[in-house]
PDB file of C-alpha atoms and ligand atoms in Angstrom:
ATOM      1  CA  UNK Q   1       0.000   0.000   0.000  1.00 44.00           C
ATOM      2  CA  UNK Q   2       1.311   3.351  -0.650  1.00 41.00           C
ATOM      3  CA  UNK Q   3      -1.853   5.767  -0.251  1.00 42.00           C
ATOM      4  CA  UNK Q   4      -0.898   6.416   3.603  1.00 40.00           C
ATOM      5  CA  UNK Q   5       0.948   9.634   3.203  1.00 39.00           C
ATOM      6  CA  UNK Q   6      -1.685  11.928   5.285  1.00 40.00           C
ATOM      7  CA  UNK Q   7      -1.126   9.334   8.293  1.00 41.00           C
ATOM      8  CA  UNK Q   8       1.786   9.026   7.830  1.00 39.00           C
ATOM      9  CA  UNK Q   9       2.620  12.476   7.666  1.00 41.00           C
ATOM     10  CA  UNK Q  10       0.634  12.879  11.156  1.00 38.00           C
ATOM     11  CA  UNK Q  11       1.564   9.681  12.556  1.00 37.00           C
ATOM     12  CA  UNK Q  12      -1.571   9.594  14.428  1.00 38.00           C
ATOM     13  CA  UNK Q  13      -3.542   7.096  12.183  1.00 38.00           C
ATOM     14  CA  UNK Q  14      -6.434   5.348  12.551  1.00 39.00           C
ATOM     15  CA  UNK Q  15      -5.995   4.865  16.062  1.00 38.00           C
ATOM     16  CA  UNK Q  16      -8.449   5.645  18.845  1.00 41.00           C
ATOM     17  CA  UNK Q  17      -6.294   5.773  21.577  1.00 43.00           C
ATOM     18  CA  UNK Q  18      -7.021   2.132  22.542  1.00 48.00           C
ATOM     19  CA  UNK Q  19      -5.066   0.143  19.297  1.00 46.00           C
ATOM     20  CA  UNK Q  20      -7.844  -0.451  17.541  1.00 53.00           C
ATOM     21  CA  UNK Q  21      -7.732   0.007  13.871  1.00 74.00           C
ATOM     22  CA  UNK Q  22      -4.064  -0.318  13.446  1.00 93.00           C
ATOM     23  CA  UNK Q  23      -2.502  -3.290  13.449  1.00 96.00           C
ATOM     24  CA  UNK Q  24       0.059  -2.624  15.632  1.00 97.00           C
ATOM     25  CA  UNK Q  25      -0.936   0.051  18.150  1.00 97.00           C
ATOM     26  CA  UNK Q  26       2.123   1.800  20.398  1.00 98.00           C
ATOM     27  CA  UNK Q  27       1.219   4.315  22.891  1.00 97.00           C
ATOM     28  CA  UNK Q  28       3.176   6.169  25.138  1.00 98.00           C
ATOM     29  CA  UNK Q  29       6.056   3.690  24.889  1.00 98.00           C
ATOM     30  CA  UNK Q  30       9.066   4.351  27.591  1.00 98.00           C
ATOM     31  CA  UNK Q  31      11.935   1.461  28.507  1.00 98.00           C
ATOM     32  CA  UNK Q  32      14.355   1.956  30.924  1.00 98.00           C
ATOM     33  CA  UNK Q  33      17.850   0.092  31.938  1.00 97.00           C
ATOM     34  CA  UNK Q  34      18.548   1.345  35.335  1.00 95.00           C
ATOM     35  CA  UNK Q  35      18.492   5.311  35.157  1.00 94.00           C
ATOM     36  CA  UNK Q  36      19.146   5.316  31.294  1.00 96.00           C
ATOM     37  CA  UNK Q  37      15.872   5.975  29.281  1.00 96.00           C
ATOM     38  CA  UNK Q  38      16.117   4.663  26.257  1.00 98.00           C
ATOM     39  CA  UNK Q  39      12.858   4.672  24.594  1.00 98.00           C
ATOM     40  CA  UNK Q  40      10.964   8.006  26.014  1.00 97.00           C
ATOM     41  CA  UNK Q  41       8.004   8.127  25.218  1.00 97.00           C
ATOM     42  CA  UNK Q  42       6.995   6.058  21.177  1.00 98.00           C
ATOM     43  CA  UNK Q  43       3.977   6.678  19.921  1.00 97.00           C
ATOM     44  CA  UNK Q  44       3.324   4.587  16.827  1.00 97.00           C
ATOM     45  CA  UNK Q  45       0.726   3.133  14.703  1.00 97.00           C
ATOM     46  CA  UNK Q  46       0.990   0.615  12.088  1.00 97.00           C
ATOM     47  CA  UNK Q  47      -1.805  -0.208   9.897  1.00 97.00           C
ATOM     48  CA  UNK Q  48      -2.612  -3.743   8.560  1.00 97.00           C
ATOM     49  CA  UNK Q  49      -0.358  -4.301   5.313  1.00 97.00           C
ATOM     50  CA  UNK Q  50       2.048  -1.570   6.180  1.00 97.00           C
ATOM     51  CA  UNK Q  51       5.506  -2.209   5.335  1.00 97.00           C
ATOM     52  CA  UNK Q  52       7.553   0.562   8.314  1.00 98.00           C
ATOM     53  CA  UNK Q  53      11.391   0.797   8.420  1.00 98.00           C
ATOM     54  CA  UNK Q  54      12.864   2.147  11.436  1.00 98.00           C
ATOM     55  CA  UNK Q  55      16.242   3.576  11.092  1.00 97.00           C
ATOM     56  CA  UNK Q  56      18.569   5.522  13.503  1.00 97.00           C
ATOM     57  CA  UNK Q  57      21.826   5.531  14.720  1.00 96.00           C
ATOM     58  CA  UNK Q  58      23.563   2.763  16.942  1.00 95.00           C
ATOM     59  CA  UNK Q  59      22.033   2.768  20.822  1.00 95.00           C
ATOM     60  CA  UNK Q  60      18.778   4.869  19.676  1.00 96.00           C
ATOM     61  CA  UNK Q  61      16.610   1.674  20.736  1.00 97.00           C
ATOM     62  CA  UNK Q  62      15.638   0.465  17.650  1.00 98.00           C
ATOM     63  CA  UNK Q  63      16.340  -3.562  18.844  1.00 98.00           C
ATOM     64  CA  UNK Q  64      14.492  -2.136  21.965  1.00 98.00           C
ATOM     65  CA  UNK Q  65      11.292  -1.342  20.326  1.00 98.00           C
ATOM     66  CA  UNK Q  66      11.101  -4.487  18.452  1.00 98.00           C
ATOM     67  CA  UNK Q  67      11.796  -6.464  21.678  1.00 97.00           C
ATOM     68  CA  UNK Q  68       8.833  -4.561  23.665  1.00 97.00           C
ATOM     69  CA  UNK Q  69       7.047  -5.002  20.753  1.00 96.00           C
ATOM     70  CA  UNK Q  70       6.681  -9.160  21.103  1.00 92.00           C
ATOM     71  CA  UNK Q  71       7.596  -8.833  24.826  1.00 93.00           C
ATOM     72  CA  UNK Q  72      11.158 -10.051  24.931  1.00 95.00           C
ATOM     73  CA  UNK Q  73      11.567  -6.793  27.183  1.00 96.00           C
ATOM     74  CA  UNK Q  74       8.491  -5.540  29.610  1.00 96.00           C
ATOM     75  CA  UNK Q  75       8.076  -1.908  28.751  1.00 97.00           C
ATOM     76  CA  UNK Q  76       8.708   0.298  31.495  1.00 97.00           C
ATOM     77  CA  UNK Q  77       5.598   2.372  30.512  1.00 98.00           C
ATOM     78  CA  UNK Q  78       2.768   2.733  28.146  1.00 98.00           C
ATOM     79  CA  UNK Q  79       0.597  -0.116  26.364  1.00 97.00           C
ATOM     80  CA  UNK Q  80       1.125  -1.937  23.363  1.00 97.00           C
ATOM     81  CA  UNK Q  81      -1.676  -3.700  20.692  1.00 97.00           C
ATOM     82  CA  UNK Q  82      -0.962  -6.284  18.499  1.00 96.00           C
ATOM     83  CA  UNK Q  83      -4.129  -6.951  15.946  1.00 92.00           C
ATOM     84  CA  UNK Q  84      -6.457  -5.938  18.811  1.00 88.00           C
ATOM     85  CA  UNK Q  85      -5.163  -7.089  21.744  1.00 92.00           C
ATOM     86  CA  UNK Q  86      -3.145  -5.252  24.608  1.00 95.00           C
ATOM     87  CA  UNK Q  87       0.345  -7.345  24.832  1.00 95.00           C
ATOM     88  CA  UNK Q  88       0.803  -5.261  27.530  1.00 96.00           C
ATOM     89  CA  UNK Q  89      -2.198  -6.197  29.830  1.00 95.00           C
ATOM     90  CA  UNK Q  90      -0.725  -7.820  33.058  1.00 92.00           C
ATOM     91  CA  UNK Q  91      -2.649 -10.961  32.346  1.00 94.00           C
ATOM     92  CA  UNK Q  92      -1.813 -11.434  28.442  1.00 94.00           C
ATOM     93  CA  UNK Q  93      -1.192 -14.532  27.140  1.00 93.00           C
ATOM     94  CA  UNK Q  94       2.629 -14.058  26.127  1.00 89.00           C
ATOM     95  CA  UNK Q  95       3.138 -17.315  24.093  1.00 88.00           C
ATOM     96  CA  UNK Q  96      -0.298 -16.322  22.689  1.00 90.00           C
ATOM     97  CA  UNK Q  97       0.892 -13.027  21.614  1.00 90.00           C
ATOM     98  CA  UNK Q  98       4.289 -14.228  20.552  1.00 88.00           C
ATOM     99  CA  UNK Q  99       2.625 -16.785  18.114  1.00 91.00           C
ATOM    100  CA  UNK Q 100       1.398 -14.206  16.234  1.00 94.00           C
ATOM    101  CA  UNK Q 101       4.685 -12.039  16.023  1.00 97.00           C
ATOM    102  CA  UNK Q 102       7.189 -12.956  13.812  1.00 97.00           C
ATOM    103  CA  UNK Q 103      10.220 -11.936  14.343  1.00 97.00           C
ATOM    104  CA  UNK Q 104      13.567 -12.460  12.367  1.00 97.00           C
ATOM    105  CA  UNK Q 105      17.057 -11.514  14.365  1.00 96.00           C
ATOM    106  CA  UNK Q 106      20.615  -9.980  12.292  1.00 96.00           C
ATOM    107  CA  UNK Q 107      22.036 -13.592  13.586  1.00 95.00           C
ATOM    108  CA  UNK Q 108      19.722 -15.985  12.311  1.00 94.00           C
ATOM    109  CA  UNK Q 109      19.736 -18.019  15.299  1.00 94.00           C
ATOM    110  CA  UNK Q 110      19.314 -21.183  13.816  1.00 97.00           C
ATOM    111  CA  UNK Q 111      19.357 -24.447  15.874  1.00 97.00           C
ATOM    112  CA  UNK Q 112      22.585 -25.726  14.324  1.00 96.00           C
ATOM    113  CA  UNK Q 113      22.064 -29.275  15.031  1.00 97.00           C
ATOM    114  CA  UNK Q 114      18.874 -29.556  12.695  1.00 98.00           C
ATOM    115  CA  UNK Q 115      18.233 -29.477   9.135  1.00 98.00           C
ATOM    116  CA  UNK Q 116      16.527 -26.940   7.310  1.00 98.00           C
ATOM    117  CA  UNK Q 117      13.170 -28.844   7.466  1.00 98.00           C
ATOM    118  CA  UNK Q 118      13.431 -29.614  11.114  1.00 98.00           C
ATOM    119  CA  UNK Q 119      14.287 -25.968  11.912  1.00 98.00           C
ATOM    120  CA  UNK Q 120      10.755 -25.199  10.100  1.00 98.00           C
ATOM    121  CA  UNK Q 121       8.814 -27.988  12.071  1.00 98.00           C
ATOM    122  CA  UNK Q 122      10.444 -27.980  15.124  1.00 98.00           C
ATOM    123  CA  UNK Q 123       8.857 -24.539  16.212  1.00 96.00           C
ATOM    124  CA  UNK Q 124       4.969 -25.962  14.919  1.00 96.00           C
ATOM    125  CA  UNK Q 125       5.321 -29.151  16.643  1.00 97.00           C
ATOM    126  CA  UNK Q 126       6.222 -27.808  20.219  1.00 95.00           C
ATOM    127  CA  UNK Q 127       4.426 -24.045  19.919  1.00 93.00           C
ATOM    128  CA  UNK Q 128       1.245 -24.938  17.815  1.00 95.00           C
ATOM    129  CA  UNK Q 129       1.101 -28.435  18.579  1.00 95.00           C
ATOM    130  CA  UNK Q 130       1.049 -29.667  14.828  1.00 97.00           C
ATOM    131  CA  UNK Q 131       1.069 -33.161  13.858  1.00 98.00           C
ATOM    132  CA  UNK Q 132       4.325 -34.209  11.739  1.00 98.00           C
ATOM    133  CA  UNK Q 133       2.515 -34.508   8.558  1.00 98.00           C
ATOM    134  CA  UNK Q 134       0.987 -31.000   8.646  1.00 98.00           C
ATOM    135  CA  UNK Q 135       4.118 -29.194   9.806  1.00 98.00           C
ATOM    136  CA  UNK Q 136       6.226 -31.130   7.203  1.00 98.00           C
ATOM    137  CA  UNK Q 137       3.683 -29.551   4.934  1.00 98.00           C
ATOM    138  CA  UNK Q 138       4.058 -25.813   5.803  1.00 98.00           C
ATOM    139  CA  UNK Q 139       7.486 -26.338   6.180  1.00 98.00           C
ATOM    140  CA  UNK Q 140       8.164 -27.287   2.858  1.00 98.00           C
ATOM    141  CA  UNK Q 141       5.733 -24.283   1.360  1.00 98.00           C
ATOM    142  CA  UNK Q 142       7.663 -21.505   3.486  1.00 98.00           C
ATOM    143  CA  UNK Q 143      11.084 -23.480   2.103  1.00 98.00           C
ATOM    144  CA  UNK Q 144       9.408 -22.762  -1.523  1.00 98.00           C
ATOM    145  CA  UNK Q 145       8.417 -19.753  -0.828  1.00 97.00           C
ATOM    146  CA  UNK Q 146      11.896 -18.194  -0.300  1.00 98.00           C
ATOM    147  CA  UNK Q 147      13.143 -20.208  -2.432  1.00 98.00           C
ATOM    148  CA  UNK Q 148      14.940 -23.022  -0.691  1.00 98.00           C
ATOM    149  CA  UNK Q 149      13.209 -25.779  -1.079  1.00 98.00           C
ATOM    150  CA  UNK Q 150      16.093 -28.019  -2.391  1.00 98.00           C
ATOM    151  CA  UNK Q 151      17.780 -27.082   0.727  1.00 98.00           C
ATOM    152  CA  UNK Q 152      15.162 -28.832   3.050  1.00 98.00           C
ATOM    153  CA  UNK Q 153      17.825 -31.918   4.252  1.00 98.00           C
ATOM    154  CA  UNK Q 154      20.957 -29.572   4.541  1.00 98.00           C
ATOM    155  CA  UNK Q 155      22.496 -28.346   7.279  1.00 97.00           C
ATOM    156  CA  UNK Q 156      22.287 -24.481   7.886  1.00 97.00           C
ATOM    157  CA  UNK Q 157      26.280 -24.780   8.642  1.00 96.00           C
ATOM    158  CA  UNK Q 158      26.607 -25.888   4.992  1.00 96.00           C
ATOM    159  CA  UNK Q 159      24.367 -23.109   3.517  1.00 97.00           C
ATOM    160  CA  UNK Q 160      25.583 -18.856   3.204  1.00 97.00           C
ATOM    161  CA  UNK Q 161      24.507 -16.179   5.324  1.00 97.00           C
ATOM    162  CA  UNK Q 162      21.945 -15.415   3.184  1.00 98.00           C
ATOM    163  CA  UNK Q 163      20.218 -19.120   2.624  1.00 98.00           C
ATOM    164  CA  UNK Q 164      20.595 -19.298   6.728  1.00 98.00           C
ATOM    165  CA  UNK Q 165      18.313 -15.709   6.877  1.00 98.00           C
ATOM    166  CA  UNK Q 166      16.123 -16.858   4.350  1.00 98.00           C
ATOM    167  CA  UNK Q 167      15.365 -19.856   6.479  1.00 98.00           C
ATOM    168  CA  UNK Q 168      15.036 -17.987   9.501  1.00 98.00           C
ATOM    169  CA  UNK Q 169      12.519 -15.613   7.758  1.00 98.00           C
ATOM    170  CA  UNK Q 170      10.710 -19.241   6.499  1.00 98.00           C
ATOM    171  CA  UNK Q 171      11.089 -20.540   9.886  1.00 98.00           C
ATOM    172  CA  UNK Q 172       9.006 -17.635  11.135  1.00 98.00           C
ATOM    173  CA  UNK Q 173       6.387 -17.896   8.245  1.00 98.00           C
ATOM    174  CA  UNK Q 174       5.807 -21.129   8.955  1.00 98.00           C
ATOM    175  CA  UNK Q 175       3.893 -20.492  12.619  1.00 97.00           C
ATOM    176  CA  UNK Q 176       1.554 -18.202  10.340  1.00 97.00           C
ATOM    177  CA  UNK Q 177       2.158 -14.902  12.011  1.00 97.00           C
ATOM    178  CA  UNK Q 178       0.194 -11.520  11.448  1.00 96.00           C
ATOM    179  CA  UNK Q 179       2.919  -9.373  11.722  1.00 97.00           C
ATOM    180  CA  UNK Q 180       6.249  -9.913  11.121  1.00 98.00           C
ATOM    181  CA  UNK Q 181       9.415  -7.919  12.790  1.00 98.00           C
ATOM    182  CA  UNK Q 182      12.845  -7.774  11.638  1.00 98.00           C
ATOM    183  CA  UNK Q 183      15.938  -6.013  13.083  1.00 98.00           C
ATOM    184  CA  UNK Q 184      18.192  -5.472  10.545  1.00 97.00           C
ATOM    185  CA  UNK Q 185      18.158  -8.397   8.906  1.00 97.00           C
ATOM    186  CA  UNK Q 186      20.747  -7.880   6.659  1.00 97.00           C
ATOM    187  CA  UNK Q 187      23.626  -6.729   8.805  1.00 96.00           C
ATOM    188  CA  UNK Q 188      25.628  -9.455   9.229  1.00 96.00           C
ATOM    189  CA  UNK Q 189      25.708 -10.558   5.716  1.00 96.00           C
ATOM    190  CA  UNK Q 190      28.350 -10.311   2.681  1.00 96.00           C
ATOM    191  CA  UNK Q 191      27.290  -7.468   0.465  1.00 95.00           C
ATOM    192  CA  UNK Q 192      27.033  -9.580  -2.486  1.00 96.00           C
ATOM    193  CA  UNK Q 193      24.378 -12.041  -0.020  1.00 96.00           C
ATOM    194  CA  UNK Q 194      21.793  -8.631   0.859  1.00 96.00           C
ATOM    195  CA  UNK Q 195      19.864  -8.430  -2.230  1.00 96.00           C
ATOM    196  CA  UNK Q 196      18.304 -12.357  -2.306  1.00 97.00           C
ATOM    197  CA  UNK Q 197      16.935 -11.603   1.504  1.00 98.00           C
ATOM    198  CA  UNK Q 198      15.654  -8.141   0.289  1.00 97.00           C
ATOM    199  CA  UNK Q 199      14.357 -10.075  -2.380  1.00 97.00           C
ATOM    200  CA  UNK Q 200      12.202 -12.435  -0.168  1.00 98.00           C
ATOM    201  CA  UNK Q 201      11.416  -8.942   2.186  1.00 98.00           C
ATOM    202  CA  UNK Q 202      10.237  -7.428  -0.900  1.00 97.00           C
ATOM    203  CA  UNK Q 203       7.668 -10.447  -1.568  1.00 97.00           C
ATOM    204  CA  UNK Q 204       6.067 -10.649   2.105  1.00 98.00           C
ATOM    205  CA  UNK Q 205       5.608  -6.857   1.457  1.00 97.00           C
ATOM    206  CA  UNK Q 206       3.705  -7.529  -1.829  1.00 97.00           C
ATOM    207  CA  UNK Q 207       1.688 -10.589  -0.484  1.00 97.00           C
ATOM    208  CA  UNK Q 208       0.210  -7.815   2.102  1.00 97.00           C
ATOM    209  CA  UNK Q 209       2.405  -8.708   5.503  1.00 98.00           C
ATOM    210  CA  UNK Q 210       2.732  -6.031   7.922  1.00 98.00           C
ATOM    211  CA  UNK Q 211       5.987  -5.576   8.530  1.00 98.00           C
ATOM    212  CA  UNK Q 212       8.570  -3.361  10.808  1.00 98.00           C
ATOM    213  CA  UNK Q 213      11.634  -3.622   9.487  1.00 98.00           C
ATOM    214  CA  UNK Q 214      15.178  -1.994  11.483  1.00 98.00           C
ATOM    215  CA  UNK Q 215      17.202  -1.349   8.116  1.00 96.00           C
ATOM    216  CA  UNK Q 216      20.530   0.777   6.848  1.00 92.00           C
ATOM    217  CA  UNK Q 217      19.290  -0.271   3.625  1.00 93.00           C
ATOM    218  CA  UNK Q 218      18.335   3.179   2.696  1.00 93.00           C
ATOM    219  CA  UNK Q 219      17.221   2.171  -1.005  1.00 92.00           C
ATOM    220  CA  UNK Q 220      15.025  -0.825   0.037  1.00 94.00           C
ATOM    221  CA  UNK Q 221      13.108   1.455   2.855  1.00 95.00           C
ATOM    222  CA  UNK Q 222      12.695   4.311  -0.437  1.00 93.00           C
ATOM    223  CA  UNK Q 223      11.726   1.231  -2.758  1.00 92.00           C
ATOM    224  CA  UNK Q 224       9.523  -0.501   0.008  1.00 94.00           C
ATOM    225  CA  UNK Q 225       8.512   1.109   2.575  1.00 96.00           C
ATOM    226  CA  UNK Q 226       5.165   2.565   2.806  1.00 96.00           C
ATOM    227  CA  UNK Q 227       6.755   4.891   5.720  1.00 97.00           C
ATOM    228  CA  UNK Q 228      10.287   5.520   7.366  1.00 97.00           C
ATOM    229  CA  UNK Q 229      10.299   6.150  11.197  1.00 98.00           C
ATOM    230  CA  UNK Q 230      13.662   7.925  12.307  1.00 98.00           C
ATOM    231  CA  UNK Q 231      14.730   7.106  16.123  1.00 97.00           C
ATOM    232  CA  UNK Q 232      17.394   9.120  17.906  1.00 97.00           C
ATOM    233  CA  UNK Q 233      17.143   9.580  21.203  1.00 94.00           C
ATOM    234  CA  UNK Q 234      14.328   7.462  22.141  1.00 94.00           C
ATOM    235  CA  UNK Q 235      12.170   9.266  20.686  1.00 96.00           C
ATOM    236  CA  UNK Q 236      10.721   9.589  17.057  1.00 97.00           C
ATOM    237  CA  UNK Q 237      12.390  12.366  15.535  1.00 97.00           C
ATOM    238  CA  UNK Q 238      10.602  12.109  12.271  1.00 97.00           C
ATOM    239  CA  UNK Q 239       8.580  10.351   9.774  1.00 97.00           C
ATOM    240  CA  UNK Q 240       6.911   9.676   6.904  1.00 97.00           C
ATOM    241  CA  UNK Q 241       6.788   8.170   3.303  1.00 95.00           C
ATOM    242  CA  UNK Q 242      10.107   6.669   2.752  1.00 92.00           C
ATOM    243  CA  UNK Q 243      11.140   8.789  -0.254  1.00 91.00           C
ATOM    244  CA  UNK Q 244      10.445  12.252   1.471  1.00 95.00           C
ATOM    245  CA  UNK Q 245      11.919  11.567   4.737  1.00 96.00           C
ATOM    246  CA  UNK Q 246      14.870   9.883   3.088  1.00 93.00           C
ATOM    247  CA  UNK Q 247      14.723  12.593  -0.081  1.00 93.00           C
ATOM    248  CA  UNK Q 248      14.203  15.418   1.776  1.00 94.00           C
ATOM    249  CA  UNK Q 249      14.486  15.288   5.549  1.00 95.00           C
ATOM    250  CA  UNK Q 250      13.104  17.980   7.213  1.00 96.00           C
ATOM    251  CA  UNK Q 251      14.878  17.956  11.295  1.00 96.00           C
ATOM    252  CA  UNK Q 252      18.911  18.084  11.805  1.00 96.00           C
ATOM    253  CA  UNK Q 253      19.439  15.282  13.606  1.00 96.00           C
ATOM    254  CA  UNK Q 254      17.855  12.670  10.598  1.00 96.00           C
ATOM    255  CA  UNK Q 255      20.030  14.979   7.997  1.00 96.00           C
ATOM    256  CA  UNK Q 256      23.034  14.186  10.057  1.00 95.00           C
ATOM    257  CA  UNK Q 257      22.063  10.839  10.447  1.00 96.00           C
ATOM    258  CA  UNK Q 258      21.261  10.302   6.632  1.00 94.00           C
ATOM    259  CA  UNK Q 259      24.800  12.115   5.900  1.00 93.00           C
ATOM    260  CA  UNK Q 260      26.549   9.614   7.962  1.00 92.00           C
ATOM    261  CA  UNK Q 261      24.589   6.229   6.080  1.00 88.00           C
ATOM    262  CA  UNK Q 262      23.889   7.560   2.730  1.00 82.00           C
TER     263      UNK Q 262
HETATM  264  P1  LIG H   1      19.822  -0.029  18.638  1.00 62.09           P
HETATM  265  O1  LIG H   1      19.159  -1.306  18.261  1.00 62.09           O
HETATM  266  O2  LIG H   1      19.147   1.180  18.086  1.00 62.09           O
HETATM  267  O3  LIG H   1      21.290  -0.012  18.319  1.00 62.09           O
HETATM  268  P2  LIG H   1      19.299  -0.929  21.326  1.00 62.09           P
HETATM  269  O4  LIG H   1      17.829  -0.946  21.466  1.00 62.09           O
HETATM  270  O5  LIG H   1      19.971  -2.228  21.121  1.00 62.09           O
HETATM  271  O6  LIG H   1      19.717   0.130  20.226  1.00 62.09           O
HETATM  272  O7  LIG H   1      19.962  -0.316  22.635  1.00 62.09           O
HETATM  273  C1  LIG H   1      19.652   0.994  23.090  1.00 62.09           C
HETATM  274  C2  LIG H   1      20.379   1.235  24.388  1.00 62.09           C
HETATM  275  O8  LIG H   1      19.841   0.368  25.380  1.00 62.09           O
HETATM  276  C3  LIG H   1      21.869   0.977  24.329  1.00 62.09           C
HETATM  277  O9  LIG H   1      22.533   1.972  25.071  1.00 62.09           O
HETATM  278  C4  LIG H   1      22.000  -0.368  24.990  1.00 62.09           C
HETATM  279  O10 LIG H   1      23.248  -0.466  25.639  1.00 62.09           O
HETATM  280  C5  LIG H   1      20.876  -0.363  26.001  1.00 62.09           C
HETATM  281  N1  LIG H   1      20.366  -1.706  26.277  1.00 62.09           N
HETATM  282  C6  LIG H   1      19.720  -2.501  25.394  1.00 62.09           C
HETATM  283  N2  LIG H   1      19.381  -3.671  25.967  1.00 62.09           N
HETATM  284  C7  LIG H   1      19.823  -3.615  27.243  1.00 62.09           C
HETATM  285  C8  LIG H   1      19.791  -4.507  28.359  1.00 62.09           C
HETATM  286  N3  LIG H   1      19.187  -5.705  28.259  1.00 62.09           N
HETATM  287  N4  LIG H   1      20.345  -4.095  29.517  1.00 62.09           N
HETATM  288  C9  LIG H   1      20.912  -2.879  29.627  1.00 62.09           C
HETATM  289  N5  LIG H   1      20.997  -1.998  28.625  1.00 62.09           N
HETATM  290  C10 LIG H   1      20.460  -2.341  27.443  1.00 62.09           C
HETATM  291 MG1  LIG H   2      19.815  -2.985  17.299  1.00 62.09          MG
END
């Protein structure tokens, strides 16, 4: 989708102060590590479908976001809503929630002593309680659908950086989540290795995925992106659609910032 530029100009979306309406719904967000505040304060929206890179400098809690996001850190303040529900509420669900938030890491944390296929039905069997039939199944379509299928009885030590992320990303597809969250995805790879994961990025953005993506990959947030969010701080600095805030930033700090990456 790329008719959100009034929302995303605003960044106040659909939202009605509860979550609903987007499908990611951040309000007030603040995390803390001792006395150092490192998110103060996120207010975010993310509609169903929308395709968000967050960029910012090194420390600006972009991995810290992500984590609050799918609870791998409890927010210090605010509430969070994922496709409705408050992830936040004392008395959530957390494997619940987490089952529905993919989320791919810059080391692809595979489990090394598995193949390919087992990494993808591993995950179904234990989490969503899948018999071995139906997990072989959507194992083998996520394979396919990045593009690995022939892979399925390797290794992941025997396969590049980029195979391993693109069976991390098919490892996440497989537990059929509604939002999917990667932080920077692409870092630890060869240059010549980026472009088949922003390949496979690029298709779960076309098939309609909401996605929040961390990224330096300034010319896949302009190409993809339906919005770019600029962190510094803690706090969001600036955003909107990905070619104006990248084009033509408008605050210091993301000119700087853009200087420095561009
Ligand atoms: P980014 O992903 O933008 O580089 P992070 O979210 O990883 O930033 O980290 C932001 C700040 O929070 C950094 O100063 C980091 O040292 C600190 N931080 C992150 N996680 C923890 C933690 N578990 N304990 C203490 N400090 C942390
Ligand atoms: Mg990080």
């Amino acid at each position: 989708m790329k008719d959100t530029t009034s929302h995303a100009e605003t960044g106040t979306a659909t939202g009605t102060g509860s979550g609903s309406g987007s499908e990611i719904g951040i309000r007030g967000l603040r995390k803390s590590f001792g006395d150092e505040h490192v998110l103060a304060g996120i207010d975010l929206d993310i509609a169903k479908g929308e395709v968000v890179c967050v960029i910012g400098p090194s420390g600006s809690g972009k991995s810290t976001l992500l984590r609050c996001v799918n609870l791998l850190e409890t927010p210090t303040a605010g509430r969070i809503f994922v496709g409705g529900t408050e992830v936040t509420d004392p008395d959530v669900d957390i494997d619940a929630v987490r089952r529905r938030i993919g989320m791919v890491f810059q080391q692809f944390h595979l489990f090394p002593h598995l193949t390919v296929t087992e990494n993808l039905t591993l995950p179904q069997r234990r989490v969503l309680r899948r018999n071995k039939a139906h997990a072989l199944a959507v194992a083998h379509e996520n394979l396919a659908r990045v593009g690995l299928l022939d892979k399925a009885d390797a290794e992941p030590a025997r396969l590049s950086g980029g195979q391993q992320q693109r069976v991390a990303i098919a490892r996440a597809l497989a537990m059929g989540p509604e939002v999917m969250l990667f932080d920077e995805p692409t870092s630890a790879l060869d240059p010549e290795l980026v472009g088949e994961v922003l390949a496979v990025l690029r298709m779960l953005a076309d098939d309609g995925m909401t996605m929040v993506v961390v990224t330096h990959e300034m010319s896949f947030a302009r190409e993809v992106a339906d919005r770019v969010v600029f962190l510094d701080g803690g706090v969001v600095v600036e955003q909107g659609p990905a070619a104006r805030v990248v084009g033509d930033p408008r605050h210091e700090r993301t000119r700087d910032f853009l200087d420095r990456v561009l």
